[in-house]
Coordinates of C-alpha atoms and ligand atoms in Angstrom, one line a residue:
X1 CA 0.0 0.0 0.0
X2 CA 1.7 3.6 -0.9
X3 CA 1.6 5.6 2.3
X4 CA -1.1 8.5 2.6
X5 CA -0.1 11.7 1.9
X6 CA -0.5 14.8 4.0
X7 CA -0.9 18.6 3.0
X8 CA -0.5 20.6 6.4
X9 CA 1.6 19.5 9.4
X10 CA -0.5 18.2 12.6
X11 CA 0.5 20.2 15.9
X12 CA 2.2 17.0 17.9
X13 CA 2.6 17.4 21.3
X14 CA 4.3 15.2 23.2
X15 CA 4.2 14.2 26.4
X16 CA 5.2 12.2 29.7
X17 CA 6.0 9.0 31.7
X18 CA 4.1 5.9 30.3
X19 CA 1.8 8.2 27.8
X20 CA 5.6 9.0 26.3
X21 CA 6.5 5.4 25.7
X22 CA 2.6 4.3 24.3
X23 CA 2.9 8.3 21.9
X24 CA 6.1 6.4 20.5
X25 CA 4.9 2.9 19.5
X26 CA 2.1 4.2 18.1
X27 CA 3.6 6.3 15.8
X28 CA 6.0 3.3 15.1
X29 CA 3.2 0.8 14.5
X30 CA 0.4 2.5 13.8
X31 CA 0.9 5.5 12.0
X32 CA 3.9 5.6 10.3
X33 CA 4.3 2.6 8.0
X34 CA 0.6 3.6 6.6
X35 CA 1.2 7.7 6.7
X36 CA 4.1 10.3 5.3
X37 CA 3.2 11.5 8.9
X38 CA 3.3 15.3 8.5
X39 CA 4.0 17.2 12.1
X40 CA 5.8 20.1 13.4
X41 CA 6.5 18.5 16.9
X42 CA 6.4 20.7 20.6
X43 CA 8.1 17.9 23.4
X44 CA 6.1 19.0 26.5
X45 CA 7.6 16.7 28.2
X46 CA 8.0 18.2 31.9
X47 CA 12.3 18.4 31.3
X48 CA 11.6 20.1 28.1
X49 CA 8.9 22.6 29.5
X50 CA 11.4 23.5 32.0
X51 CA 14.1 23.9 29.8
X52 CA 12.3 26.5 27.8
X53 CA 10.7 27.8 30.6
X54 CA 7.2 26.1 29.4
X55 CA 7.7 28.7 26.1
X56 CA 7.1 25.4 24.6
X57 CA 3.7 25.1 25.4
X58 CA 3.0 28.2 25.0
X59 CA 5.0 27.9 21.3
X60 CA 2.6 24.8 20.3
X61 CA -1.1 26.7 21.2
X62 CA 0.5 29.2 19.2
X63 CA 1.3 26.5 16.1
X64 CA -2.3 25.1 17.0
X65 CA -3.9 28.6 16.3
X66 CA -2.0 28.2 12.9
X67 CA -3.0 25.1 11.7
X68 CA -5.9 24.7 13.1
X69 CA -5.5 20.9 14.4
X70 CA -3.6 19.4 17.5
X71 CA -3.2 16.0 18.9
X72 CA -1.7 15.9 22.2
X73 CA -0.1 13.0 24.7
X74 CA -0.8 13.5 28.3
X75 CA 1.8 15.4 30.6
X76 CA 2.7 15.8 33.7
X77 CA 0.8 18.8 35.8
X78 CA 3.7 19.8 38.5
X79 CA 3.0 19.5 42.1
X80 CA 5.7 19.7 45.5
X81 CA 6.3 16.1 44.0
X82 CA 7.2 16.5 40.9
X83 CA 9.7 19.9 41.8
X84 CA 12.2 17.4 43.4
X85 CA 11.5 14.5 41.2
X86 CA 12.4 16.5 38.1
X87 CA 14.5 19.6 39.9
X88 CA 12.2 21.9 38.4
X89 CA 13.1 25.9 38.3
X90 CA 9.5 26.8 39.1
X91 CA 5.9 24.9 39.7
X92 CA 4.6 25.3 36.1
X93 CA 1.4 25.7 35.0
X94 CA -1.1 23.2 33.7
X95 CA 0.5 23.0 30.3
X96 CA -3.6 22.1 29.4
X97 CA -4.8 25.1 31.2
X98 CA -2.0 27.3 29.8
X99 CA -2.9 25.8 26.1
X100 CA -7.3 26.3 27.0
X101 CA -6.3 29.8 28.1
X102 CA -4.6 30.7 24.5
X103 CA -7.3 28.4 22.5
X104 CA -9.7 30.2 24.6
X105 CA -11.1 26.5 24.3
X106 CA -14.5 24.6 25.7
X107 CA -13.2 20.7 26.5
X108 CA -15.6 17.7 24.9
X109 CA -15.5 14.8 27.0
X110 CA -16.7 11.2 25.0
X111 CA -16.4 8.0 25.9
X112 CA -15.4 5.2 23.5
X113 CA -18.1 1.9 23.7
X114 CA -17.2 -1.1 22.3
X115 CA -19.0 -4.6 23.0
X116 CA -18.8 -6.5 25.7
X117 CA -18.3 -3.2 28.4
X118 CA -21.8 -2.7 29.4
X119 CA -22.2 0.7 30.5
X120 CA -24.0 0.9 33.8
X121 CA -27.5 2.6 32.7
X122 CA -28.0 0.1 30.2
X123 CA -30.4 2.3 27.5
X124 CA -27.2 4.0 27.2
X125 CA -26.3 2.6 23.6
X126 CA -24.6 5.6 22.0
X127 CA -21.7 8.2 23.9
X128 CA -22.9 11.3 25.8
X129 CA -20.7 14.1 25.5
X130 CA -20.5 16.3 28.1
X131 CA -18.9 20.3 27.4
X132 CA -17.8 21.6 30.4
X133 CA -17.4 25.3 30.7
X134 CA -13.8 25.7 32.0
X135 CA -14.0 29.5 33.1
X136 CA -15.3 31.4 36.5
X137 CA -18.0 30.5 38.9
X138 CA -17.1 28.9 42.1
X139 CA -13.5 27.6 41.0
X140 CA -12.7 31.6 40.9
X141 CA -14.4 32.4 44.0
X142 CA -14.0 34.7 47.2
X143 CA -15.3 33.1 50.2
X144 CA -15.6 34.7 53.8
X145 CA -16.6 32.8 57.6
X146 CA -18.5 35.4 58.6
X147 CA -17.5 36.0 62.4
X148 CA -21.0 37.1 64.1
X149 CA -23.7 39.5 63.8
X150 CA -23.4 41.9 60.5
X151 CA -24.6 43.0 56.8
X152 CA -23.4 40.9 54.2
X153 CA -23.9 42.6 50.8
X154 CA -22.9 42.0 47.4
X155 CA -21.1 45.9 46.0
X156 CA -20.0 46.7 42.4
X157 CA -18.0 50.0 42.0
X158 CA -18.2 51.6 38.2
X159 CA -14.8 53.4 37.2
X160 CA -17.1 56.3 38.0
X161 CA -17.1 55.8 41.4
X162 CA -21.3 54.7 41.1
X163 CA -22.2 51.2 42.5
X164 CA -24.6 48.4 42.5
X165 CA -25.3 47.0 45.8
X166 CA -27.3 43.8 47.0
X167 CA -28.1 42.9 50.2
X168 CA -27.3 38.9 50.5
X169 CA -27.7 38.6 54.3
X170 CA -28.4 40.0 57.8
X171 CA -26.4 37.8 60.2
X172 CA -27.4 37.6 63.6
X173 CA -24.3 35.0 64.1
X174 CA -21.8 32.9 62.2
X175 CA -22.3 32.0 58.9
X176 CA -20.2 31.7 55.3
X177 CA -20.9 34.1 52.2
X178 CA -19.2 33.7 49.0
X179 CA -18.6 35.9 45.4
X180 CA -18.9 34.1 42.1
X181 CA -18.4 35.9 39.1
X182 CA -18.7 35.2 34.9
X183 CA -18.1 37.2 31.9
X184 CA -20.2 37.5 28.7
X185 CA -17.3 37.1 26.8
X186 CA -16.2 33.6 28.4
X187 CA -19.8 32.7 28.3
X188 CA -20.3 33.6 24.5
X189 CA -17.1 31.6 23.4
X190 CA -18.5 28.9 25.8
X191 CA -21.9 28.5 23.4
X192 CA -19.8 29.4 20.4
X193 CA -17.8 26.3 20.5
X194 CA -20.6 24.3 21.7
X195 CA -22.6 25.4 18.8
X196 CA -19.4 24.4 16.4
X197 CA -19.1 21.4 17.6
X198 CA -22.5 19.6 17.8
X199 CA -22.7 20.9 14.1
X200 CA -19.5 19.5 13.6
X201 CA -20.4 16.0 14.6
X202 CA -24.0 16.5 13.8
X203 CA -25.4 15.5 17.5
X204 CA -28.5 17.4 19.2
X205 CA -27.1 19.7 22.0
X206 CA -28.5 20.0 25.3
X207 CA -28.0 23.0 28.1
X208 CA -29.2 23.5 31.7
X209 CA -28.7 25.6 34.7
X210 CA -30.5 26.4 37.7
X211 CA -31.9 29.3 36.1
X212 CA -35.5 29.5 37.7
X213 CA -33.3 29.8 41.2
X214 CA -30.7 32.2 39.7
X215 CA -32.9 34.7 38.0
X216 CA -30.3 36.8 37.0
X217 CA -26.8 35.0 37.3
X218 CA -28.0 31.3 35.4
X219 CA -30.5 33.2 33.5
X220 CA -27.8 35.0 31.9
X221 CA -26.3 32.0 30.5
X222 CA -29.4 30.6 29.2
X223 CA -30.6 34.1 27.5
X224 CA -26.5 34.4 25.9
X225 CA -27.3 30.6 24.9
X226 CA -30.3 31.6 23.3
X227 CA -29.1 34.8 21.4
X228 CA -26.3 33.5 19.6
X229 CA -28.1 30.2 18.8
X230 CA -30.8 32.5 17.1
X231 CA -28.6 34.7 15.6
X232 CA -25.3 32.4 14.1
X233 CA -26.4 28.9 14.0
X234 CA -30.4 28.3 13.8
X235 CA -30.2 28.1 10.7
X236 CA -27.3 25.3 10.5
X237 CA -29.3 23.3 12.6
X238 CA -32.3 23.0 11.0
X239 CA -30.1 22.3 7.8
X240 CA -28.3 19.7 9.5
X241 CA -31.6 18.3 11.5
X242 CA -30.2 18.3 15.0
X243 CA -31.6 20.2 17.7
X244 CA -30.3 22.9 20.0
X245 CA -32.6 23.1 23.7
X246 CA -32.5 24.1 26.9
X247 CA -34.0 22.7 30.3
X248 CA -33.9 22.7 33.5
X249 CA -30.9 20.9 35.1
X250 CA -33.1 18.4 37.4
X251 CA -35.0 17.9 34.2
X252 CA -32.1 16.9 32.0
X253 CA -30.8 15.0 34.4
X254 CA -33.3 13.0 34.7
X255 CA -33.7 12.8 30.6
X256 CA -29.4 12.1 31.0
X257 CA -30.6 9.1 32.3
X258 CA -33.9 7.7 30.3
X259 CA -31.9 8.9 27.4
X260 CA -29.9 6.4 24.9
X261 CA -27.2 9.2 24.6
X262 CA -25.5 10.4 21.5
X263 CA -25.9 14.2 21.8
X264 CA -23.3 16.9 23.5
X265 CA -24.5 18.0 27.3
X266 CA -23.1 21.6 27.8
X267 CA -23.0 21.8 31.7
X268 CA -21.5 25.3 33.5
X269 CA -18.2 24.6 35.2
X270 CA -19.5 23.0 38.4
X271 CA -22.0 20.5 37.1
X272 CA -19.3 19.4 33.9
X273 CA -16.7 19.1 36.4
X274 CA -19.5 16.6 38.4
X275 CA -21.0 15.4 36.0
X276 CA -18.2 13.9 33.6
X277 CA -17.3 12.0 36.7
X278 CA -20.3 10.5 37.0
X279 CA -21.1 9.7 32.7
X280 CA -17.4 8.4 32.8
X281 CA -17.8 6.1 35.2
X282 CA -21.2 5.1 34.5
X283 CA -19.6 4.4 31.1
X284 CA -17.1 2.3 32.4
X285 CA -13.5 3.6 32.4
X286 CA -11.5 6.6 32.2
X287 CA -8.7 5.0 29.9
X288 CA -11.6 4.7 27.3
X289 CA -12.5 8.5 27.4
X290 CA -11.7 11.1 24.7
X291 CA -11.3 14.7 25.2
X292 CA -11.3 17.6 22.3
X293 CA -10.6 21.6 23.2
X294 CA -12.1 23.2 20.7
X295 CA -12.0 26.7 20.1
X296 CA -15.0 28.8 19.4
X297 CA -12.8 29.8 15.6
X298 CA -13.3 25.9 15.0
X299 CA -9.4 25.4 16.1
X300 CA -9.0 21.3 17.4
X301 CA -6.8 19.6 19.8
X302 CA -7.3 16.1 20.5
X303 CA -6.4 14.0 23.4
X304 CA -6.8 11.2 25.7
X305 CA -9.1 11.9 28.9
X306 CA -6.2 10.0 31.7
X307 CA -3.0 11.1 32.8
X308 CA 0.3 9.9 32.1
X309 CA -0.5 6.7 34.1
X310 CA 2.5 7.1 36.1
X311 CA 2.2 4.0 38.3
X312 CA 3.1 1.6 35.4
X313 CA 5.8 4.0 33.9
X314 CA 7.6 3.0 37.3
X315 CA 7.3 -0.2 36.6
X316 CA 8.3 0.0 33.3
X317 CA 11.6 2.0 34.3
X318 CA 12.4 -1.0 36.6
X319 CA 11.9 -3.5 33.7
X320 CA 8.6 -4.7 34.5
X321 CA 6.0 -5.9 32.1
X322 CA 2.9 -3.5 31.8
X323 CA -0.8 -3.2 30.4
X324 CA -1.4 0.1 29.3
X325 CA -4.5 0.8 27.4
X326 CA -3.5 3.1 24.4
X327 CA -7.1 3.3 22.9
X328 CA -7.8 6.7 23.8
X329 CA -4.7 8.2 23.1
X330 CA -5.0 6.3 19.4
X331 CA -8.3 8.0 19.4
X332 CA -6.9 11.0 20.0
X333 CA -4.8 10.8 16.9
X334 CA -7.9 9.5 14.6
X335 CA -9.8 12.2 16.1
X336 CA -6.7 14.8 14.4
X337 CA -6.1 12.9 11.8
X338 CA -9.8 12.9 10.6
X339 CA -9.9 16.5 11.1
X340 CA -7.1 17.2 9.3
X341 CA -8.1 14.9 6.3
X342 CA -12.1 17.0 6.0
X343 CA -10.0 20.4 6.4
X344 CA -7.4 19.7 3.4
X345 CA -9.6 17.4 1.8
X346 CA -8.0 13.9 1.8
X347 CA -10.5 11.4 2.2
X348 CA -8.0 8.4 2.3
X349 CA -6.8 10.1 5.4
X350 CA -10.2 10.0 6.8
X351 CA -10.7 6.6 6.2
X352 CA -7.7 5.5 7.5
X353 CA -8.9 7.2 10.7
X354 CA -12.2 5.6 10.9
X355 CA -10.4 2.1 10.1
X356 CA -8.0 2.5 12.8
X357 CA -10.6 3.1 15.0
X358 CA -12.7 -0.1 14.0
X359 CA -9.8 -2.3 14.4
X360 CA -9.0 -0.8 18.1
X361 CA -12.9 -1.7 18.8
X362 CA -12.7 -4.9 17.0
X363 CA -9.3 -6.0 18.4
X364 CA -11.2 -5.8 22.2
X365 CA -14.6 -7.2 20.6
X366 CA -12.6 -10.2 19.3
X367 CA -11.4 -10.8 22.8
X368 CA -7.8 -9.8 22.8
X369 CA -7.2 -6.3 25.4
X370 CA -5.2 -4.9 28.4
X371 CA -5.4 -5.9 31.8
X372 CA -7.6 -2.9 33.0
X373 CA -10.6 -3.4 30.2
X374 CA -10.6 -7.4 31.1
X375 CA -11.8 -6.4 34.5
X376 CA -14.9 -4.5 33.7
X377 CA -15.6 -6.6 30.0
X378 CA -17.9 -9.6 29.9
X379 CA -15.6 -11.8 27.5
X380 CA -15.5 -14.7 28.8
X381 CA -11.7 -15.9 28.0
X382 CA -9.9 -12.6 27.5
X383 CA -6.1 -12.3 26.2
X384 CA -4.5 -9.9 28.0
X385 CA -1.6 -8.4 26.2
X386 CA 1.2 -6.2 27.8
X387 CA 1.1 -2.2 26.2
X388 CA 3.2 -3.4 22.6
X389 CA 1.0 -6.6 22.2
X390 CA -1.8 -4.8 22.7
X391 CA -0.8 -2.2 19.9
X392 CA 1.0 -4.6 17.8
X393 CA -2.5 -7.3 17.5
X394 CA -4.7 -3.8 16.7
X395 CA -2.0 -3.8 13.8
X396 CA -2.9 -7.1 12.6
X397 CA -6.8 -6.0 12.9
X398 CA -5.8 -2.7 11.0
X399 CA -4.1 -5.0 8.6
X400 CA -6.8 -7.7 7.8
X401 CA -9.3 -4.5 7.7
X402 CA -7.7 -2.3 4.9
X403 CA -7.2 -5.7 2.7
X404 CA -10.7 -5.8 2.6
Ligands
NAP501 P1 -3.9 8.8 35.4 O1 -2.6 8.9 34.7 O2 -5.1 9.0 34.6 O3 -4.0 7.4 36.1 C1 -4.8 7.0 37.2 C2 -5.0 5.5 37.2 O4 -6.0 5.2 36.3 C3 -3.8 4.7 36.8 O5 -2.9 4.5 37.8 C4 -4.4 3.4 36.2 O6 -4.9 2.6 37.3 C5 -5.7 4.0 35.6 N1 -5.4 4.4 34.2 C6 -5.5 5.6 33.6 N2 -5.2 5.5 32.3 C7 -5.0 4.2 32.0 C8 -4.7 3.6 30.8 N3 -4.6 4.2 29.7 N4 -4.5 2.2 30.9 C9 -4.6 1.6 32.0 N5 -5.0 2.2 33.2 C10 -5.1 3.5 33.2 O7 -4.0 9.8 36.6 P2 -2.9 10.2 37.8 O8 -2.1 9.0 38.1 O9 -3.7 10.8 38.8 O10 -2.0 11.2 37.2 C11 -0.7 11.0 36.7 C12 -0.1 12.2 36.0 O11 -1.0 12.6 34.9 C13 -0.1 13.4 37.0 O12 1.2 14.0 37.0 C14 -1.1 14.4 36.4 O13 -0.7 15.7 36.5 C15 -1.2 14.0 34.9 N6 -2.5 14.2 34.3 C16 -2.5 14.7 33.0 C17 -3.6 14.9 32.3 C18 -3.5 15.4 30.9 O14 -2.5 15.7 30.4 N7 -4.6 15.6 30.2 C19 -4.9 14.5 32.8 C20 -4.9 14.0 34.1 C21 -3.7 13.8 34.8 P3 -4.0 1.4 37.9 O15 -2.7 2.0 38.4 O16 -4.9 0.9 39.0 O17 -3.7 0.4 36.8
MG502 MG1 -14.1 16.2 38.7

């Protein structure tokens, strides 16, 4: 087979500890003997980010704003750990909140079903996406433990000196107040990408908040929802069939889970944040979970959901044999690749995408899958391979696949 061709270079970012090693074998296996593998290539790899003083990662949102299409391996998020372990000259940054901050990006959270892992609400037959607003609310918050009797109130001060003020409450003894804030511009780029991407993948999208409660504050979101909806994408939707609504949050919860899924759930920065946990796990695992940032200019970057999986790099640096489930960061790879392929127009590369991702399903439908899948699948006799044989059999199902 000659090898597919590529027009624009992929924004690799690579990344850490056992994530690293799997990035590599992929590429060696899965990619490269069946692409001319186009990338211009960021190492985010924690000794590299501190080298450069994490100008890297700022360097590869930079490249993704360029092209237009990143696929990233996870990396290593430094803690009082990680400063000795890797004699870092400062804590750095998230590089994926420094990379969402440029990208000014909303995160898609899917999982990946195959056959044989039964999620746990069992009319749940096609993924739910959840978009998680990643700005403001209570993770930007000022609290206060109010002491004893006093007026709590709520004061905006205008650069002309006139305010807003709101009384929240009249203590007559202890108690705890806190300030939330949001901003119509985070909020807007919030529904933008939403918008873009259920047109993108042609799904239905859902939004709720507490708005009958927060007349002003949730309302806001919903009314922002609403406005853009009308006046940028009604008229996609229609075209495309899918739906854009809004409800309640008890009420789509409650739909969530009579639902059979495939639509995208946008959920303000508190309920994504609970509610991925929960539609992961009810899903099954967190190693078969994919995650997109996607910009609200239609600017991609793929990756898996899970960390660097840093338990079995250890035992990998002391020789041991591990079982490292790739799938999701081979999804996230497909998920660029495919991207790439619709935005310069090569359908081969498309295809190869979708094919690569039926053999990683097929290769765990036909019974052959790493150590943490054959704990929650129902095959009967699973093999489990180590991280290479794993890889190396979705080859040979890649293989028999594009010969047919
Ligand atoms: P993790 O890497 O997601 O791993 C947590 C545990 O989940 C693993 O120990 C493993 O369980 C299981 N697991 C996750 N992915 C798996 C896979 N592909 N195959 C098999 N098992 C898998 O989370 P963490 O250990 O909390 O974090 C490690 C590092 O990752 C941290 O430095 C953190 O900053 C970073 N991190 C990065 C990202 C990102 O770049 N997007 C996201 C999250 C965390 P067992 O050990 O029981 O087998
Ligand atoms: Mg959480």
């Amino acid at each position: 087979m000659e090898k597919i061709k590529m027009t624009t270079p992929l924004v690799e970012m690579d990344g850490d500890e056992m994530t690293r090693i799997l990035w590599q074998m992929i590429k060696e296996e899965l990619l490269l003997p069946y692409i001319d593998l186009k990338t211009e290539y960021y190492d985010l790899g924690l000794e590299h980010r501190n080298e450069t003083d994490d100008q890297v990662t700022v360097d590869s949102a930079n490249a993704t704003l360029k092209y237009g299409v990143a696929v990233k391996c996870a990396t290593i998020t430094p803690n009082g750990a990680r400063m000795t372990e890797y004699s870092l000259k400062e804590m750095w940054k998230s590089p994926n909140g420094t990379i969402r901050a440029i990208l000014d990006g909303t995160v898609f959270r899917a999982p990946i079903l195959i056959k044989g892992i039964v999620p746990y609400v069992k009319n749940w037959t096609k993924p739910i996406t959840i978009a998680r607003h990643a700005y403001g609310d209570v993770y930007k918050n000022a609290e206060i433990k109010i002491p004893g009797v006093g007026k709590a109130e709520l004061v905006f001060t205008a650069p002309d000196g006139t305010q807003i003020r709101e009384l929240i409450h009249n203590f007559d003894g202890e108690g705890i107040i806190q300030g939330i804030h949001n901003t119509r511009k985070s909020i807007s780029s919030f529904a933008r990408a939403c918008f873009a991407y259920a047109i993108d993948t042609k799904q239905d999208l859902w939004f709720s908040t507490k708005d009958t409660i927060s007349k002003k504050y949730d309302h806001t979101f919903k009314d922002i929802f609403q406005e853009i909806y009308d006046a940028e994408y009604k008229e996609q939707f229609e075209k495309l069939g899918i739906e854009y609504f809004y409800t309640l949050i008890d009420d789509a919860v409650a739909r969530v889970i009579r639902s059979e899924g495939g639509f995208i759930w946008a959920c303000k920065n508190y309920d994504g944040d609970v509610m991925s946990d929960m539609v992961a796990t009810a899903y099954g695992d967190l190693s078969m979970m994919t995650s997109v940032l996607v910009s609200p200019t239609g600017v991609y970057e793929y990756e898996a959901a899970h960390g660097t999986v840093q338990r079995h790099y250890y035992k990998h640096l002391k020789g041991e044999e591990t079982s490292t489930n790739s799938i999701a960061t081979i999804f996230a790879w497909t998920g660029a690749l495919r991207k790439r392929g619709e935005l310069d127009q090569i359908p081969q590369l498309m295809d190869f995408a979708d094919q690569l991702e039926k053999a990683c399903i097929k290769t765990v439908e036909d019974g052959k899958m790493t150590k943490s899948l054959s704990l929650i699948s129902t095959c009967e006799d699973p093999v489990i391979l180590n991280s290479l044989d794993f890889i190396k059999a979705i080859r040979e199902t890649l293989d028999s696949l594009l010969k047919n």
